XYZ file of C-alpha atoms in Angstrom:
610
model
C 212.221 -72.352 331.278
C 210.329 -69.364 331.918
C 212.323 -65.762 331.694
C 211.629 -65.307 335.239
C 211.963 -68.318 336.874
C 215.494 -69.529 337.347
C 216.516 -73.186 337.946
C 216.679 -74.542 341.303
C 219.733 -74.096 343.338
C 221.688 -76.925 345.269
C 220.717 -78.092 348.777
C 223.104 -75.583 351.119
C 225.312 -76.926 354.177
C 224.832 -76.706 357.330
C 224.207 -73.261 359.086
C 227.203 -70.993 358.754
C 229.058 -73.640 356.765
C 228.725 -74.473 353.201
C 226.862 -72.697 350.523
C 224.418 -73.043 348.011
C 224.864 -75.344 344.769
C 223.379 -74.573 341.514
C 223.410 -71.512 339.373
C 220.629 -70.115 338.348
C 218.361 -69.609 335.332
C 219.165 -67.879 332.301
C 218.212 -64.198 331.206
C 214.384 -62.773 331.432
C 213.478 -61.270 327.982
C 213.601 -57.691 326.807
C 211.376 -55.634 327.668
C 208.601 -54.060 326.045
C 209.177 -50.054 326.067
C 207.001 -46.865 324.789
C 208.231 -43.898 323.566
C 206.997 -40.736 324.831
C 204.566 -39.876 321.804
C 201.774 -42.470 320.318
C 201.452 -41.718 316.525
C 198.401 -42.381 314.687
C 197.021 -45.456 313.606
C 199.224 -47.914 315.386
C 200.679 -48.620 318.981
C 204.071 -46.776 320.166
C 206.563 -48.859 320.720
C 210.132 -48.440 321.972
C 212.716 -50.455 322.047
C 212.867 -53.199 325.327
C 215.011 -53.359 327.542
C 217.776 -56.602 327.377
C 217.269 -59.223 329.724
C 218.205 -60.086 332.881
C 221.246 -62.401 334.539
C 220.104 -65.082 335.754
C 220.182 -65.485 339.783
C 223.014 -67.147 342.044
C 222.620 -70.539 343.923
C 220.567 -70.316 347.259
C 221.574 -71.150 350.527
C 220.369 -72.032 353.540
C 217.455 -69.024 354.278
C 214.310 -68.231 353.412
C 215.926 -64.167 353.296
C 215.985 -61.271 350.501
C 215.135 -62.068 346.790
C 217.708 -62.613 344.059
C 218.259 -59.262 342.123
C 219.469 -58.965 338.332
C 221.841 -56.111 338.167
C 219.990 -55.184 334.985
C 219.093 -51.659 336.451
C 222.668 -50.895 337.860
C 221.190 -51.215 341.343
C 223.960 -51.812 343.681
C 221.643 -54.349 345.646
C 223.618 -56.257 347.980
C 221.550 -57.765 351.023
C 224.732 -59.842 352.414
C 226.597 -56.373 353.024
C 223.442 -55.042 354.447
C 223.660 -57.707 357.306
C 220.398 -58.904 355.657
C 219.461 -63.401 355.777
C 220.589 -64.613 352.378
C 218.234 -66.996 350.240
C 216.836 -66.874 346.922
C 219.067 -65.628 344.418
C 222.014 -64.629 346.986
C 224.148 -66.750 345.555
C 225.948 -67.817 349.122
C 224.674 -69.942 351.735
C 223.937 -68.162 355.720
C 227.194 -68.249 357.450
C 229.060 -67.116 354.163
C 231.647 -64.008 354.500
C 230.392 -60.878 354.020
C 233.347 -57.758 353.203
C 230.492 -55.483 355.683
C 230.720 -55.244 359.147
C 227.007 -54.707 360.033
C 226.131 -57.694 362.918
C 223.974 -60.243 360.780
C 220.708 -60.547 361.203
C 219.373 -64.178 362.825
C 219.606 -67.282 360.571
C 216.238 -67.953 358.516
C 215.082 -71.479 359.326
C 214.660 -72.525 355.223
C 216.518 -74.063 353.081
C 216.685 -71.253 349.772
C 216.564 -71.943 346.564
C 218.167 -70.945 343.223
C 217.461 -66.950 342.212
C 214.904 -66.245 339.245
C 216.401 -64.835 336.279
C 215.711 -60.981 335.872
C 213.238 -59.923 333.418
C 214.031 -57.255 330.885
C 214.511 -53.738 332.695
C 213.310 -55.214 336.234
C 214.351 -56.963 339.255
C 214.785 -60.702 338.830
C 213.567 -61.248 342.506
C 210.614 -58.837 341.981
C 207.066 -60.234 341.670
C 205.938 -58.253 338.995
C 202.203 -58.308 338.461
C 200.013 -58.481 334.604
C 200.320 -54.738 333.893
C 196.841 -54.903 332.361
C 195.626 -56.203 335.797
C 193.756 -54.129 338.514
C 196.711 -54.516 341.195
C 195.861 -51.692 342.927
C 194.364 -53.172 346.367
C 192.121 -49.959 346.310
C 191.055 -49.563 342.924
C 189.813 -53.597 343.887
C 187.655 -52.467 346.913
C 185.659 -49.791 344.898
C 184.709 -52.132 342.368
C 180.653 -52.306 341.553
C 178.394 -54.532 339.353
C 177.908 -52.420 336.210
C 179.807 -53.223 333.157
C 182.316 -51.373 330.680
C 179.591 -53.070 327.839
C 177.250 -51.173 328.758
C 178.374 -47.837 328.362
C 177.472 -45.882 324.922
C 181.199 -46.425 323.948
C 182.692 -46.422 320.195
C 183.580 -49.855 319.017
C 187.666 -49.103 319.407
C 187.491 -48.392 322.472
C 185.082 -50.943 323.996
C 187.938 -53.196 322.017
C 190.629 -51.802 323.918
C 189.057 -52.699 327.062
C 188.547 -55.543 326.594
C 191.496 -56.790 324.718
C 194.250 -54.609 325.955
C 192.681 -53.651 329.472
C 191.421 -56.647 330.008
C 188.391 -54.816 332.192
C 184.778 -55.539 332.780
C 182.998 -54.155 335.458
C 183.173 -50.247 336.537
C 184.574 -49.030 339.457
C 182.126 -46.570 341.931
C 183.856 -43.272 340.796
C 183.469 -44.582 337.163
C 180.530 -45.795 337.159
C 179.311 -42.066 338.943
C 181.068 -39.610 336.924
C 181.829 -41.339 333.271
C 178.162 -41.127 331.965
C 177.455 -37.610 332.774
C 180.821 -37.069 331.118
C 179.531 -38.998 328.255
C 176.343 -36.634 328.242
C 178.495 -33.117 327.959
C 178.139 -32.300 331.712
C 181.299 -30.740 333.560
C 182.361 -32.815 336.339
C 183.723 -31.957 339.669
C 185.038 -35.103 341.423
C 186.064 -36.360 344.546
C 188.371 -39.446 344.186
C 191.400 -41.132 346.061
C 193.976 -41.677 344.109
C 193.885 -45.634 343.214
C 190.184 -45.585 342.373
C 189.805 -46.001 338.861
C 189.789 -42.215 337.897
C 191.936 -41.848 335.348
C 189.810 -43.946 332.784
C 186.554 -41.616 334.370
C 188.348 -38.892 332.088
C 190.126 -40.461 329.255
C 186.917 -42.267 328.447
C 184.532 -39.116 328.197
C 187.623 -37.251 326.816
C 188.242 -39.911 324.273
C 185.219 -40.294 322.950
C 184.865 -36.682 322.493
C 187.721 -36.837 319.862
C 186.191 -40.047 318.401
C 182.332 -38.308 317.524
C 184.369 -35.572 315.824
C 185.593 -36.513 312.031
C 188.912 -35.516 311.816
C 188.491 -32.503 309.375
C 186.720 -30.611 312.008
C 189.473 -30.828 314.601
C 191.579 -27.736 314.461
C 194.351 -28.152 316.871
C 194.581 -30.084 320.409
C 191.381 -31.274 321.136
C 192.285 -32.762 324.620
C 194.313 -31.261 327.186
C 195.517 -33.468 330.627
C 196.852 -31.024 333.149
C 198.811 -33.166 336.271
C 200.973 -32.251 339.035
C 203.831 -34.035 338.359
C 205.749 -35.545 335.857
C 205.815 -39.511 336.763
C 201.732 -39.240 337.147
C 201.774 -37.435 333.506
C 203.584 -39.840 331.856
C 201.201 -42.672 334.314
C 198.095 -40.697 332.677
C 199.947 -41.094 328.739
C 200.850 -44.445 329.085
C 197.054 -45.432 330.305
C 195.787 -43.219 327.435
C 197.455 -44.713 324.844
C 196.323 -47.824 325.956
C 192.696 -46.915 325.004
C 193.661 -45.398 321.907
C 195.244 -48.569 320.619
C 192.599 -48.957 318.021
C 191.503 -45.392 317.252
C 193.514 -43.085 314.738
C 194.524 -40.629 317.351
C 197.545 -39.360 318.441
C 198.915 -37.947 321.877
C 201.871 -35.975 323.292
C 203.062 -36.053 327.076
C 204.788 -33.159 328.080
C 206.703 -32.186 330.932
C 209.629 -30.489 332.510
C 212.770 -32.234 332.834
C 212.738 -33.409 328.918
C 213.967 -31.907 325.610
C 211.412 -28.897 324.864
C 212.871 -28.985 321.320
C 211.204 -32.444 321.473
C 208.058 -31.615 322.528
C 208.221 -28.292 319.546
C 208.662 -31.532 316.722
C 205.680 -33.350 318.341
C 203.412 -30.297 318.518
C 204.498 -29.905 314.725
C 202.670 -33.631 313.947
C 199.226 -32.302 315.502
C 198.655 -34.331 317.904
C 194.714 -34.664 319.876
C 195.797 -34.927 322.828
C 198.471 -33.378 325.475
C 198.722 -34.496 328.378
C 201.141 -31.927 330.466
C 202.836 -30.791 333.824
C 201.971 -27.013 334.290
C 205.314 -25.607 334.064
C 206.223 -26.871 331.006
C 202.571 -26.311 329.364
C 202.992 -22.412 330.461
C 206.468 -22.344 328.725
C 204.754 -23.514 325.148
C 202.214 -21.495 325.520
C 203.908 -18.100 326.395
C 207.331 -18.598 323.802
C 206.437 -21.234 321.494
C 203.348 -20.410 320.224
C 201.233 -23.418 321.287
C 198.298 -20.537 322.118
C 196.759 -20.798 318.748
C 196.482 -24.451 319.122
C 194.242 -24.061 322.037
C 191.845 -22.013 320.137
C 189.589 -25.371 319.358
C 189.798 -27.353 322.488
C 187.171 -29.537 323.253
C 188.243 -30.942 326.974
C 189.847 -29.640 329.578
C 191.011 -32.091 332.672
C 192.539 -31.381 335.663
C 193.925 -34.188 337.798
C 194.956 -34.484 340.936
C 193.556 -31.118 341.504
C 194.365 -30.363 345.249
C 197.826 -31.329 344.891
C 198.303 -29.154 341.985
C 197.648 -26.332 343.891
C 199.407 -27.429 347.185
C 202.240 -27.599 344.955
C 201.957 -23.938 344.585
C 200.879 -24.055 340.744
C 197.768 -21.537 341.618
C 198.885 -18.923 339.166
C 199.984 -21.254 336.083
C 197.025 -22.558 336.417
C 194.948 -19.483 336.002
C 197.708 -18.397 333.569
C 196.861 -21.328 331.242
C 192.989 -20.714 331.632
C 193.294 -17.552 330.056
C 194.829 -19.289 327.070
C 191.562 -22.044 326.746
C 188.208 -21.018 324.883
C 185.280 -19.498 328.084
C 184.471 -22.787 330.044
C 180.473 -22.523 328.107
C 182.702 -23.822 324.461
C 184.620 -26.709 326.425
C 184.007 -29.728 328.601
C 186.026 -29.284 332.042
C 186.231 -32.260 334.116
C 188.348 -31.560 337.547
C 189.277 -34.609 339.637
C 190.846 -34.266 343.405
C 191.064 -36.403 346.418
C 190.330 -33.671 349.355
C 187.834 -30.742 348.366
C 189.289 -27.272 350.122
C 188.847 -23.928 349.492
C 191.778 -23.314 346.615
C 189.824 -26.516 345.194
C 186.701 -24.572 345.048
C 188.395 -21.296 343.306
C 189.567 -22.993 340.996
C 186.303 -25.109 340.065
C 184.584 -22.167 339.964
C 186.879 -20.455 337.534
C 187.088 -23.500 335.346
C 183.783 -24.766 335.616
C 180.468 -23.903 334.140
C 177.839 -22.483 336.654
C 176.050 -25.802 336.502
C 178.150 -29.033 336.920
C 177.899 -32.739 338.432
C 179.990 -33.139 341.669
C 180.519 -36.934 342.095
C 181.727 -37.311 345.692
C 183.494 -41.202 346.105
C 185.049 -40.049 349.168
C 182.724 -39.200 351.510
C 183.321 -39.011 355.412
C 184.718 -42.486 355.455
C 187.651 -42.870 357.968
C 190.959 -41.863 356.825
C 194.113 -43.571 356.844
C 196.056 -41.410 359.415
C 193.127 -42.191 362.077
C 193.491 -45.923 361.656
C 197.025 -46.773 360.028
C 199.502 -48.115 363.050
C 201.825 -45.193 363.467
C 205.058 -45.006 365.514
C 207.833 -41.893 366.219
C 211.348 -42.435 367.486
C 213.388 -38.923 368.377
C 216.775 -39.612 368.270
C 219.891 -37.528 368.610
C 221.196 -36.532 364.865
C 224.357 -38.606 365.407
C 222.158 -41.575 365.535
C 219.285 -40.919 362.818
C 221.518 -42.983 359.936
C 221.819 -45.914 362.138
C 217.907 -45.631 363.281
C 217.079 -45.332 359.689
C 219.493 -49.012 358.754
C 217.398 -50.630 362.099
C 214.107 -49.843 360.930
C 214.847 -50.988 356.718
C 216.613 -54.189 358.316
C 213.041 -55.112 360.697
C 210.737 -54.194 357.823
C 212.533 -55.863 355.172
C 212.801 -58.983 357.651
C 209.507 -58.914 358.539
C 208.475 -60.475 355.283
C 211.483 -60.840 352.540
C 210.068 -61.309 349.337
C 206.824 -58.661 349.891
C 207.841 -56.306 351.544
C 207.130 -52.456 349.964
C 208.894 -50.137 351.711
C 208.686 -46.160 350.896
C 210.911 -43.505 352.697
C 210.528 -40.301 352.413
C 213.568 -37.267 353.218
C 213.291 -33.813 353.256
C 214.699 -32.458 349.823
C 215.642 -34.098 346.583
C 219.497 -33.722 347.358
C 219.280 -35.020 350.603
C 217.639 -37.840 349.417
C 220.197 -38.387 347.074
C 222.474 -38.258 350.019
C 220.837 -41.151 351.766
C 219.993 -43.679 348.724
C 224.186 -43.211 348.346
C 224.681 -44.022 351.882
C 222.888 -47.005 352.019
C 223.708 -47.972 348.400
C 227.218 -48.253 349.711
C 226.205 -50.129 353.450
C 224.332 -52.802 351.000
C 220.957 -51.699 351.507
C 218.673 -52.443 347.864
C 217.715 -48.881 347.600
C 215.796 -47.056 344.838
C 215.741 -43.832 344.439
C 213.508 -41.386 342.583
C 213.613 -37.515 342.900
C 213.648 -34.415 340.768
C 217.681 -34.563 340.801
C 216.936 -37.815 338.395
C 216.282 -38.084 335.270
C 212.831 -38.273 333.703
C 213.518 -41.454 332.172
C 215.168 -43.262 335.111
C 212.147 -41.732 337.455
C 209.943 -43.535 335.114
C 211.757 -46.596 335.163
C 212.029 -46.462 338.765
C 208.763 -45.614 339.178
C 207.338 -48.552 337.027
C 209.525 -50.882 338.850
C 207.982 -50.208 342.651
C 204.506 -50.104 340.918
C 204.626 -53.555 339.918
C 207.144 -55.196 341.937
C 207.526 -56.727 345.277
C 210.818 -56.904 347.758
C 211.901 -53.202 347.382
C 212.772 -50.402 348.928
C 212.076 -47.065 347.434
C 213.886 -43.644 348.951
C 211.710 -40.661 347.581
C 211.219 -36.931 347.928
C 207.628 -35.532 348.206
C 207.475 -33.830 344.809
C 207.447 -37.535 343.395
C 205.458 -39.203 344.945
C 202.461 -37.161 344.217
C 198.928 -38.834 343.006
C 201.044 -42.368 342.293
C 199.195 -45.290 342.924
C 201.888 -47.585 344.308
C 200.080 -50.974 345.545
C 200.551 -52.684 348.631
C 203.010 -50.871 350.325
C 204.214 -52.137 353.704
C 205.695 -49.320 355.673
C 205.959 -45.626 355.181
C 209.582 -44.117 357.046
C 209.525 -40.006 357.384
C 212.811 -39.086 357.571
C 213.083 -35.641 358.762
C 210.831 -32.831 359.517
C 207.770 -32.439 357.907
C 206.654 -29.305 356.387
C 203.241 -29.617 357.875
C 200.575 -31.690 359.078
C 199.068 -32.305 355.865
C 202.417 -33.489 354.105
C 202.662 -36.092 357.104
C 199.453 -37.392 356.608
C 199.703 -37.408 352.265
C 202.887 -39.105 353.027
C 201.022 -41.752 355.440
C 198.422 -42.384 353.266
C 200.597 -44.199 351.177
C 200.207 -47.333 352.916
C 197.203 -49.603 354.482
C 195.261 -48.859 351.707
C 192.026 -50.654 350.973
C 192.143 -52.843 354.086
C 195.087 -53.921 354.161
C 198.115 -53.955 356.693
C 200.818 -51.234 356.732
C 202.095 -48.956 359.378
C 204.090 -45.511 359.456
C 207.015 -44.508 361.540
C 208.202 -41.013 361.745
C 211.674 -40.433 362.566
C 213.022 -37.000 364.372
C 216.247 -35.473 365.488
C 215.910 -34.102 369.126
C 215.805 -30.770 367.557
C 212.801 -31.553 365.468
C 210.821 -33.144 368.470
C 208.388 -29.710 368.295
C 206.336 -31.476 365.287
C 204.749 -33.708 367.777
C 202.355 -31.121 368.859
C 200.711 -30.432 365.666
C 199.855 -34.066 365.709
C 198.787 -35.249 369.216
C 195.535 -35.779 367.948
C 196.633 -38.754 365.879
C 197.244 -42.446 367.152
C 200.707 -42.279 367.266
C 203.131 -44.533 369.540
C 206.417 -43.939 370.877
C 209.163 -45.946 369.599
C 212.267 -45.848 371.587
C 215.676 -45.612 370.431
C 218.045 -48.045 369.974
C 220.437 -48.994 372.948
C 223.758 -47.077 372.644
C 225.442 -51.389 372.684
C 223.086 -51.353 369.055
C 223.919 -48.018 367.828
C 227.799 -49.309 368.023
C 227.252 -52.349 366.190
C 225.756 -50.427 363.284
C 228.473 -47.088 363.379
C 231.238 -49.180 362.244
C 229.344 -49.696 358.288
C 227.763 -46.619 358.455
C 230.957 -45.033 359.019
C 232.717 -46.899 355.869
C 230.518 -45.952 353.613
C 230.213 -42.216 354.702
C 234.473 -42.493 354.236
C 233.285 -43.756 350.458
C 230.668 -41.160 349.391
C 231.621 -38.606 346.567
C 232.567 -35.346 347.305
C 230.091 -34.165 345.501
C 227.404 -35.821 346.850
C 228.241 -34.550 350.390
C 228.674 -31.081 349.153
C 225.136 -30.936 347.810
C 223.199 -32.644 350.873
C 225.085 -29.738 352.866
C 223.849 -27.243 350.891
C 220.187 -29.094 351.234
C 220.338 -29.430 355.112
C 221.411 -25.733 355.305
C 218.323 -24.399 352.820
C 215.939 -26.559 354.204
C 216.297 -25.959 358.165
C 216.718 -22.464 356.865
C 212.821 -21.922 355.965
C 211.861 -23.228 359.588
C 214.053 -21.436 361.825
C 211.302 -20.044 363.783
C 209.757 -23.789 364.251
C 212.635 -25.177 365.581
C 213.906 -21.785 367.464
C 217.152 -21.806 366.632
C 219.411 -18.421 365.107
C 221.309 -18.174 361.685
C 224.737 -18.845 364.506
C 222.768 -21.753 365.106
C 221.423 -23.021 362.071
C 225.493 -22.555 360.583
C 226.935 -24.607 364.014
C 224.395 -27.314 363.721
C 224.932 -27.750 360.118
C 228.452 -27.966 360.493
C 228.671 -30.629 363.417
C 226.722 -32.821 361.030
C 228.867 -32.504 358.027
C 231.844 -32.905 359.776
C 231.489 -35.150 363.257
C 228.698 -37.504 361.814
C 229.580 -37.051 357.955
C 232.654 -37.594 358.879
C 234.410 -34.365 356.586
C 237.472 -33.065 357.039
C 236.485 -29.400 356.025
C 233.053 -27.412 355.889
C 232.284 -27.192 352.704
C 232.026 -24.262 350.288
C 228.744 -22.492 348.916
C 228.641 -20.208 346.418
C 228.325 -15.732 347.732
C 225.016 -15.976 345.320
C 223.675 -18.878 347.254
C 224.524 -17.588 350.916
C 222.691 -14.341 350.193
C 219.772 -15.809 348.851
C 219.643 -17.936 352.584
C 220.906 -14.714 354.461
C 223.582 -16.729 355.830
C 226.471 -13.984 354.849
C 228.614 -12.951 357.242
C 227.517 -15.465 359.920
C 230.097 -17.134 361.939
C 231.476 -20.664 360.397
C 229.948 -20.391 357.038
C 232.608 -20.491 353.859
């Protein structure tokens, strides 16, 4: 039986009586893990994760996938009011300890749940990770061939035996061979398009022409916003370097810098890194003189990097790399603006190729379906449990749901919340730890039936595939971080839709995008709001202290910096604040926040603050 599949459950009773018969299948197998540095002359390997349980009995329903509890996911679609089926383990009609109405009966007769495999989801579809899945990356595919590039032998081995590629895609195909050639390279590329291999290739093969008692130090150096599209880039690198003696470090904030000072120790070719960190080794742990010899210089996702604010580490770290006319500088970004254009022109030579795979085709946030729903803030939680319950009924094993909050504390906040109403919720934020935002990360990458609750630092330059629906919870910052958010879904031709959801008192965001095809969505009937209170009530009675605490702290910082947007005074800011935490939250007592902290917001001295 295969490690995924489990065996087929009993025929269930009628609706709302009996339930489903036969377990399910056994455990998937262990997965296959990486560490964080590739040594030379062999593939990194970790060890796998253990395998999965093996799914309940279905029921009557054709509802939510069967989920192995392998992760420590508290998913629980029966609580959530959700249709059971495959891999439930009870029949429609079955108790449930949550009183959220159910949903309406599925019409199919379910089946036992698969098994999970190692470190995953056993009701997941998880795709061939040497596969194109990415729906764009698919639609930018053209007729030229990997084979025909001027490619070293390990490397055209590795794509074919470990990638399992053959034909370019366009932003490949444009910028890789004046890569090859020595050219800089500025290009414009969506994330999903095939970019990263457009400078690991180039960069690569660099190393590869040089024998290794000429290379004096790092060779190659990755710059990336974020840390889950770093360690995206590493793992995708050492793919290509399965065959070649090279070696490669990925570093970034959030992990042991002691670590990363025993890896720089083994010299490796290539580091791939998240500015902050990079700027800490170079300025305290003498990485500087390591620099002195690089040969490539790569900036991805170049337009987020300095949205994000990383403008001065960035020209803080070109002062530590040899004059652009000794190195090869290849800068990728999706959107071309003027910080873009700064930088390029500090990092590039005078002369470069610009390889533009973007062009003035239509963008997502003119075409996507896009709704809005302002609500009063003592009914956002229950909005938010409508809108998961449609779009996860509106196709039960695929659907690919991404929500986005405000702050990484508030989304902590919410993926608790829901956790506890039954609601399969991931979660992945800077709060988290690197390794469980990689797992978690990996996991909506390559899987199918989920629901992912994110912050915006996260979510940066990932390629998740075939997502359904994008929920904004909250106020964007902006415009822009609206439409980044958006673009998440209906990629490449295919069907998704957005839906922003507001407080009253964040309604004034609508103006700054009237120009944009969106469609009022009204909000639910005060007869379905009280049908939903009850369970969202329970579990806000079974959050951790703690948890509330810091989402107070959150609101209060966040609606701080947009005072002026929303009109509202410190008194105000403070009143609001605590009518949340204690009508809808459901506290007994504001909480605390440290004299250090209240300063820093300007909030001392004003009325109701502790």
């Amino acid at each position: 039986m295969s490690s995924q599949q489990g065996a087929s459950g009993g025929g269930g009773g009628a609706r709302g009586g009996g339930g489903g018969g036969g377990g399910g299948g056994g455990g998937g197998g262990g997965g296959r893990g990486g560490g964080k540095r590739r040594r030379r002359g062999g593939r990194g390997r970790g060890r796998g994760d253990g395998g999965g349980g093996g799914g309940g009995g279905g029921g009557p329903g054709n509802g939510a996938p069967g989920h192995s509890n392998n992760n420590n996911y508290n998913y629980n679609p029966a609580a959530a009011g959700l249709p059971l089926g495959p891999g439930a383990g009870a029949g429609v009609g079955a108790p449930s300890n949550s009183t959220m109405p159910p949903m309406p009966p599925a019409q199919a007769a379910g089946g036992g749940g698969g098994g999970g495999s190692g470190g995953r989801d056993g009701g997941a579809k998880v795709n061939n990770p040497n596969s194109r899945t990415s729906t764009t990356t698919m639609s930018q595919m053209t007729e030229s061939k990997f084979a025909q590039l001027p490619l070293s032998a390990p490397t055209q081995r590795a794509i074919a035996e470990v990638l399992g590629y053959a034909t370019l895609t366009k932003v490949q195909n444009d910028s890789i061979p004046p890569a090859l050639a020595g050219h800089d390279v500025l290009a414009k590329a969506k994330t999903g398009t095939g970019k990263t291999l457009s400078f690991l290739f180039p960069a690569i093969e660099g190393v590869a022409r040089t024998p290794r008692a000429q290379r004096k130090g790092i060779w190659v150096l990755i710059i990336s916003p974020t840390r889950e599209l770093a360690q995206q880039i590493a793992d995708e690198a050492n793919q290509v370097l399965t065959f070649h003696d090279m070696s490669l470090i990925c570093v970034v904030g959030g992990t042991n810098i002691k670590a990363d000072i025993r890896g720089f120790r083994d010299r490796p070719d290539i580091v791939v890194a998240t500015p902050g960190r990079l700027n800490d080794h170079l300025d305290n742990n003498g990485l500087a003189k390591d620099m002195a010899g690089l040969s490539h210089l790569i900036f991805d996702e170049a337009d987020q990097l300095l949205e994000m604010g990383f403008r001065p580490a960035i020209e803080a770290i070109l002062r530590y790399m040899p004059h652009s006319r000794d190195r090869q500088t290849l800068l990728f970004s999706a959107t071309m603006p003027g910080d873009v254009r700064k930088i390029a022109q500090l990092a590039l030579k005078e002369r470069y190729e610009f390889v533009d795979c973007v062009g003035e085709e239509e963008s997502t946030h003119q075409h996507v379906p896009q709704q809005y729903t302002v609500c009063g803030q003592d009914q956002q939680v229950e909005e938010l449990c409508q809108l998961l319950r449609e779009n996860m009924a509106a196709d039960p094993r695929g659907h690919k749901i991404i929500v986005f909050f405000t702050t990484a504390r508030l989304t902590q906040f919410y993926a608790e919340l829901c956790n506890l109403m039954g609601f399969p919720v991931l979660e992945i934020h800077s709060r988290k730890s690197q390794g469980h935002r990689n797992k978690v990360s990996e996991l909506f990458r390559n899987g199918q039936g989920l629901v992912m609750f994110t912050s915006d630092v996260s979510a940066r330059g990932m390629d998740y595939p075939d997502v359904s629906a994008v929920i904004q919870v909250g106020l964007p910052s902006d415009k822009a971080q609206y439409i980044h958010r958006l673009g998440r879904t209906a990629r490449a031709g295919k069907a998704g839709h957005g839906v922003l959801l507001l407080c009253d008192f964040e309604s004034m965001f609508l103006s700054d995008v009237r120009d944009l095809p969106m469609q009022r969505r009204d909000p639910l009937p005060k007869a379905s709001v009280a049908q939903i209170t009850p369970a969202v009530s329970e579990a806000y009675d079974k959050m951790a202290r703690l948890s509330v605490v810091c989402a107070y702290q959150a609101w209060l910082g966040f609606y701080n910096g947009h005072l002026r947007r929303i009109g509202w005074s410190k008194a105000d800011l403070v009143a609001q604040a605590n009518y949340w935490i204690t009508t809808i939250c459901r506290q007994q007592e504001v909480p605390g926040i440290q004299a250090k902290t209240l300063g820093k917001m300007g909030l001392r001295g004003v009325p109701g603050i502790f």
